[in-house]
CSV table of C-alpha atoms in Angstrom, one decimal:
chain,number,residue,atom,x,y,z
A,1,GLU,CA,310.1,39.3,163.7
A,2,SER,CA,313.5,38.3,165.2
A,3,LEU,CA,315.1,39.7,168.4
A,4,GLU,CA,317.6,41.5,166.3
A,5,ALA,CA,314.9,43.2,164.2
A,6,THR,CA,313.1,44.3,167.4
A,7,GLN,CA,316.3,45.7,168.8
A,8,ASP,CA,316.9,47.6,165.5
A,9,TRP,CA,313.4,49.0,165.7
A,10,LEU,CA,313.9,50.1,169.3
A,11,LYS,CA,317.0,52.0,168.2
A,12,LEU,CA,315.0,53.9,165.7
A,13,ASN,CA,312.1,54.4,168.1
A,14,PRO,CA,313.7,55.0,171.5
A,15,ASN,CA,310.6,56.4,173.1
A,16,ALA,CA,308.7,53.1,172.5
A,17,HIS,CA,310.6,51.5,175.4
A,18,LYS,CA,309.9,52.9,178.8
A,19,SER,CA,312.2,51.3,181.3
A,20,TYR,CA,311.3,50.9,185.0
A,21,SER,CA,313.5,50.4,188.1
A,22,LYS,CA,312.9,49.5,191.7
A,23,GLY,CA,313.1,52.3,194.3
A,24,ARG,CA,311.7,53.1,197.7
A,25,ALA,CA,309.0,55.5,198.8
A,26,SER,CA,309.4,57.8,201.8
A,27,ASP,CA,308.0,55.2,204.1
A,28,GLY,CA,310.5,52.6,202.9
A,29,THR,CA,308.2,50.5,200.8
A,30,VAL,CA,309.4,49.2,197.5
A,31,VAL,CA,308.0,51.0,194.5
A,32,TRP,CA,308.6,50.9,190.7
A,33,ILE,CA,310.0,54.1,189.3
A,34,ASP,CA,309.8,55.3,185.6
A,35,ASN,CA,312.6,56.9,183.7
A,36,GLU,CA,311.5,60.3,185.0
A,37,GLY,CA,311.9,59.2,188.6
A,38,LYS,CA,308.2,59.0,189.3
A,39,PRO,CA,306.3,56.1,190.7
A,40,VAL,CA,304.7,53.9,188.0
A,41,THR,CA,300.9,54.2,188.1
A,42,ARG,CA,298.0,53.4,185.8
A,43,ASN,CA,296.8,56.7,184.2
A,44,ILE,CA,293.9,56.8,181.6
A,45,GLU,CA,295.0,60.2,180.2
A,46,ARG,CA,298.6,59.0,179.7
A,47,GLU,CA,297.2,55.8,178.1
A,48,LYS,CA,295.1,57.8,175.7
A,49,THR,CA,298.1,60.1,174.8
A,50,THR,CA,300.4,57.1,174.2
A,51,ILE,CA,297.8,55.4,172.0
A,52,GLU,CA,297.1,58.7,170.1
A,53,GLU,CA,300.9,59.1,169.4
A,54,PHE,CA,301.0,55.5,168.2
A,55,ILE,CA,298.0,55.8,165.9
A,56,ASN,CA,299.3,59.1,164.5
A,57,GLU,CA,302.6,57.4,163.7
A,58,ILE,CA,300.7,54.8,161.8
A,59,LYS,CA,298.8,57.5,160.0
A,60,THR,CA,302.1,59.1,158.9
A,61,ILE,CA,304.3,56.1,158.0
A,62,ASP,CA,301.6,53.6,156.9
A,63,PRO,CA,298.5,55.5,155.6
A,64,ASN,CA,297.1,52.4,154.0
A,65,HIS,CA,297.1,50.5,157.2
A,66,TYR,CA,295.6,53.5,159.0
A,67,ALA,CA,292.8,53.7,156.4
A,68,GLU,CA,292.2,50.0,156.9
A,69,ILE,CA,291.8,50.2,160.7
A,70,GLU,CA,289.8,53.4,160.5
A,71,GLY,CA,287.3,51.8,158.1
A,72,LEU,CA,287.0,48.7,160.4
A,73,ALA,CA,286.6,50.9,163.5
A,74,ASN,CA,283.9,52.9,161.9
A,75,SER,CA,282.1,49.7,161.0
A,76,LEU,CA,281.9,48.5,164.6
A,77,PRO,CA,279.8,49.8,167.5
A,78,PRO,CA,281.6,52.3,169.9
A,79,MET,CA,283.5,50.8,172.8
A,80,LYS,CA,281.6,51.1,176.1
A,81,PRO,CA,283.0,53.5,178.7
A,82,GLU,CA,283.1,50.6,181.2
A,83,THR,CA,285.1,48.2,178.9
A,84,ARG,CA,288.3,47.2,180.7
A,85,VAL,CA,289.3,44.2,178.6
A,86,ALA,CA,289.2,43.6,174.8
A,87,ILE,CA,289.5,40.0,173.9
A,88,ASN,CA,290.8,39.8,170.3
A,89,ILE,CA,290.5,36.6,168.4
A,90,PRO,CA,291.6,35.7,164.8
A,91,SER,CA,289.3,33.1,163.3
A,92,TRP,CA,290.5,31.5,160.1
A,93,GLN,CA,288.6,28.3,159.3
A,94,GLU,CA,287.3,28.2,162.9
A,95,GLY,CA,283.6,27.8,162.1
A,96,GLY,CA,283.5,24.5,164.0
A,97,ASN,CA,284.9,26.1,167.2
A,98,ILE,CA,283.8,29.7,167.4
A,99,TYR,CA,280.3,29.0,168.8
A,100,HIS,CA,281.8,27.0,171.7
A,101,LEU,CA,284.4,29.7,172.3
A,102,LEU,CA,281.7,32.3,172.7
A,103,GLU,CA,279.8,30.1,175.1
A,104,GLU,CA,282.9,29.8,177.3
A,105,TYR,CA,283.8,33.5,177.2
A,106,THR,CA,280.3,34.7,178.0
A,107,ARG,CA,280.4,32.8,181.3
A,108,GLN,CA,282.8,35.2,183.0
A,109,VAL,CA,282.3,35.9,186.7
A,110,ASP,CA,283.9,38.2,189.2
A,111,GLU,CA,286.2,37.2,192.1
A,112,ASN,CA,283.1,36.2,194.2
A,113,GLY,CA,281.5,34.1,191.4
A,114,ASN,CA,278.9,36.6,190.4
A,115,PRO,CA,278.2,37.2,186.7
A,116,LEU,CA,280.5,39.9,185.3
A,117,ASN,CA,278.9,43.1,183.9
A,118,PRO,CA,278.8,42.3,180.2
A,119,ASN,CA,280.1,45.8,179.4
A,120,THR,CA,283.3,45.1,181.4
A,121,TYR,CA,284.8,43.3,178.4
A,122,GLU,CA,284.2,42.9,174.7
A,123,ILE,CA,285.0,40.1,172.3
A,124,ASN,CA,286.4,41.1,168.9
A,125,ILE,CA,286.7,38.5,166.2
A,126,ILE,CA,288.5,39.0,163.0
A,127,VAL,CA,287.4,36.4,160.4
A,128,ASN,CA,290.5,36.5,158.3
A,129,ARG,CA,291.4,34.7,155.0
A,130,GLN,CA,293.3,35.2,151.8
A,131,SER,CA,291.6,37.5,149.3
A,132,GLY,CA,289.4,35.5,146.8
A,133,THR,CA,289.2,32.3,148.9
A,134,PRO,CA,285.8,31.0,149.9
A,135,ALA,CA,284.6,31.8,153.4
A,136,ASP,CA,283.7,29.2,155.9
A,137,ASN,CA,280.7,29.3,158.3
A,138,SER,CA,282.5,31.4,161.0
A,139,VAL,CA,280.3,34.5,160.5
A,140,ALA,CA,277.1,32.5,160.4
A,141,GLU,CA,278.1,30.8,163.7
A,142,ILE,CA,278.9,34.2,165.4
A,143,GLU,CA,275.6,35.6,164.3
A,144,ARG,CA,273.8,32.5,165.4
A,145,PHE,CA,275.3,32.8,168.9
A,146,ILE,CA,274.5,36.5,169.1
A,147,SER,CA,270.9,35.9,168.2
A,148,THR,CA,270.4,33.1,170.7
A,149,GLY,CA,268.7,33.9,174.0
A,150,ASP,CA,269.8,37.1,175.6
A,151,ASN,CA,273.3,37.0,174.1
A,152,ARG,CA,272.9,40.4,172.6
A,153,LYS,CA,273.7,41.9,176.0
A,154,PHE,CA,277.4,40.8,175.4
A,155,GLN,CA,279.7,43.0,173.5
A,156,ILE,CA,280.5,40.7,170.6
A,157,HIS,CA,281.9,42.2,167.5
A,158,TYR,CA,283.3,40.8,164.3
A,159,VAL,CA,284.9,41.8,161.0
A,160,ASP,CA,285.1,39.7,157.9
A,161,ALA,CA,288.5,40.6,156.4
A,162,GLN,CA,290.3,39.4,153.3
A,163,PHE,CA,294.1,40.0,153.0
A,164,ASN,CA,296.3,39.8,149.9
A,165,PRO,CA,299.6,37.9,150.3
A,166,PRO,CA,301.9,38.3,152.2
A,167,PHE,CA,299.4,39.7,154.7
A,168,ASN,CA,297.1,36.7,154.8
A,169,ASN,CA,298.6,35.4,158.1
A,170,VAL,CA,297.6,35.3,161.7
A,171,GLY,CA,300.2,37.8,162.8
A,172,ASN,CA,298.8,40.5,160.5
A,173,ALA,CA,295.2,39.6,161.6
A,174,ARG,CA,296.2,40.2,165.2
A,175,ARG,CA,297.9,43.4,164.2
A,176,VAL,CA,294.8,44.7,162.4
A,177,ILE,CA,292.3,43.8,165.1
A,178,THR,CA,294.6,45.1,167.9
A,179,ASN,CA,295.2,48.5,166.2
A,180,THR,CA,291.5,48.7,165.4
A,181,THR,CA,290.7,48.2,169.1
A,182,LEU,CA,293.2,50.8,170.1
A,183,LEU,CA,291.6,53.3,167.7
A,184,ARG,CA,288.1,52.6,169.0
A,185,SER,CA,289.3,53.0,172.6
A,186,ILE,CA,290.6,56.6,172.1
A,187,GLN,CA,287.4,57.4,170.2
A,188,ARG,CA,285.4,57.0,173.4
A,189,GLN,CA,284.2,60.2,175.0
A,190,THR,CA,284.3,58.6,178.4
A,191,GLN,CA,286.7,55.9,179.7
A,192,LEU,CA,286.3,54.6,183.2
A,193,GLY,CA,289.5,52.6,183.6
A,194,PRO,CA,292.6,51.4,181.8
A,195,LEU,CA,292.1,49.1,178.8
A,196,TYR,CA,293.8,45.7,178.7
A,197,ILE,CA,294.0,43.7,175.5
A,198,GLU,CA,293.8,39.9,175.7
A,199,SER,CA,295.0,38.1,172.6
A,200,GLU,CA,293.3,34.7,172.2
A,201,ASP,CA,292.8,31.8,169.9
A,202,ALA,CA,289.5,30.5,168.5
A,203,ASP,CA,290.0,26.8,169.2
A,204,LEU,CA,290.1,26.8,173.0
A,205,VAL,CA,288.2,24.0,174.7
A,206,ARG,CA,287.8,25.5,178.1
A,207,ILE,CA,288.3,29.0,179.5
A,208,ASP,CA,288.6,30.0,183.2
A,209,PRO,CA,285.4,31.9,184.0
A,210,LYS,CA,287.5,34.3,186.1
A,211,THR,CA,289.9,35.1,183.2
A,212,VAL,CA,288.7,38.7,182.7
A,213,ALA,CA,288.5,39.4,186.4
A,214,ASN,CA,292.0,38.0,186.9
A,215,VAL,CA,293.5,40.1,184.1
A,216,ILE,CA,292.0,43.3,185.6
A,217,GLN,CA,293.0,42.4,189.1
A,218,LYS,CA,296.6,41.4,188.3
A,219,LEU,CA,297.3,44.4,186.0
A,220,ASP,CA,295.5,47.0,188.1
A,221,SER,CA,297.5,45.9,191.2
A,222,ASN,CA,300.8,45.8,189.4
A,223,PRO,CA,301.0,49.0,187.3
A,224,HIS,CA,304.6,48.2,186.3
A,225,PHE,CA,303.4,45.1,184.4
A,226,ASP,CA,303.1,45.6,180.7
A,227,ALA,CA,301.8,42.0,180.1
A,228,VAL,CA,300.7,38.9,181.9
A,229,ARG,CA,300.5,35.3,180.8
A,230,GLY,CA,298.0,32.7,182.1
A,231,MET,CA,298.7,29.1,182.8
A,232,GLN,CA,297.8,26.6,180.1
A,233,ASP,CA,295.5,23.8,181.2
A,234,ARG,CA,296.0,20.7,179.1
A,235,LEU,CA,292.6,19.2,180.2
A,236,PRO,CA,294.1,16.3,182.2
A,237,GLU,CA,290.6,14.7,182.6
A,238,THR,CA,290.4,14.5,178.8
A,239,LEU,CA,294.0,13.2,178.4
A,240,MET,CA,293.3,10.5,181.0
């Protein structure tokens, strides 16, 4: 999508853009204010309401896509109440990389270096390809990882999806897995904290073991942030 297309979409959907501005609290500290003049805060109920409105809009204007994500959501385990971060990963022809990626992402620790509660995050992989094309070994590698040792304690989910042209692309794969994640989130009976979505690639060589903890800390402490971006590490020791 181009910038112009996004601007045109916002004109048709003015409620999608919620602007913030800086203000001052009664004690003089700087705070961020929403368009209703209220301090910006994280709010689970508001999050649920916003997602529900978004999903209902999909159901109305794109019923085929809604049926698609509803079917995928129903095929996956329920999201845990403790889940704060959903790591969404497209995997087209990534059978040679996906096992290593899962090894990296299941080494997550908290700010003190202690192993992170496995229910704090989930890893959602969409194995995507064009309809009718042969599958690679991605699914087999995911299942091999899950069945190794005590890896079943981690929330690792995958869907094997085929798309007809022109939807057989990574952008649509990310759209499908993201909207499926949002639907699964609002289906939870209990939610203990805001949900953050991390969009990732399957061919990463190394992942910071504090990635999940950093995402939660940064977004929890900055409720006016809609997104954050990490620093890319080009593995200087490998380049040397």
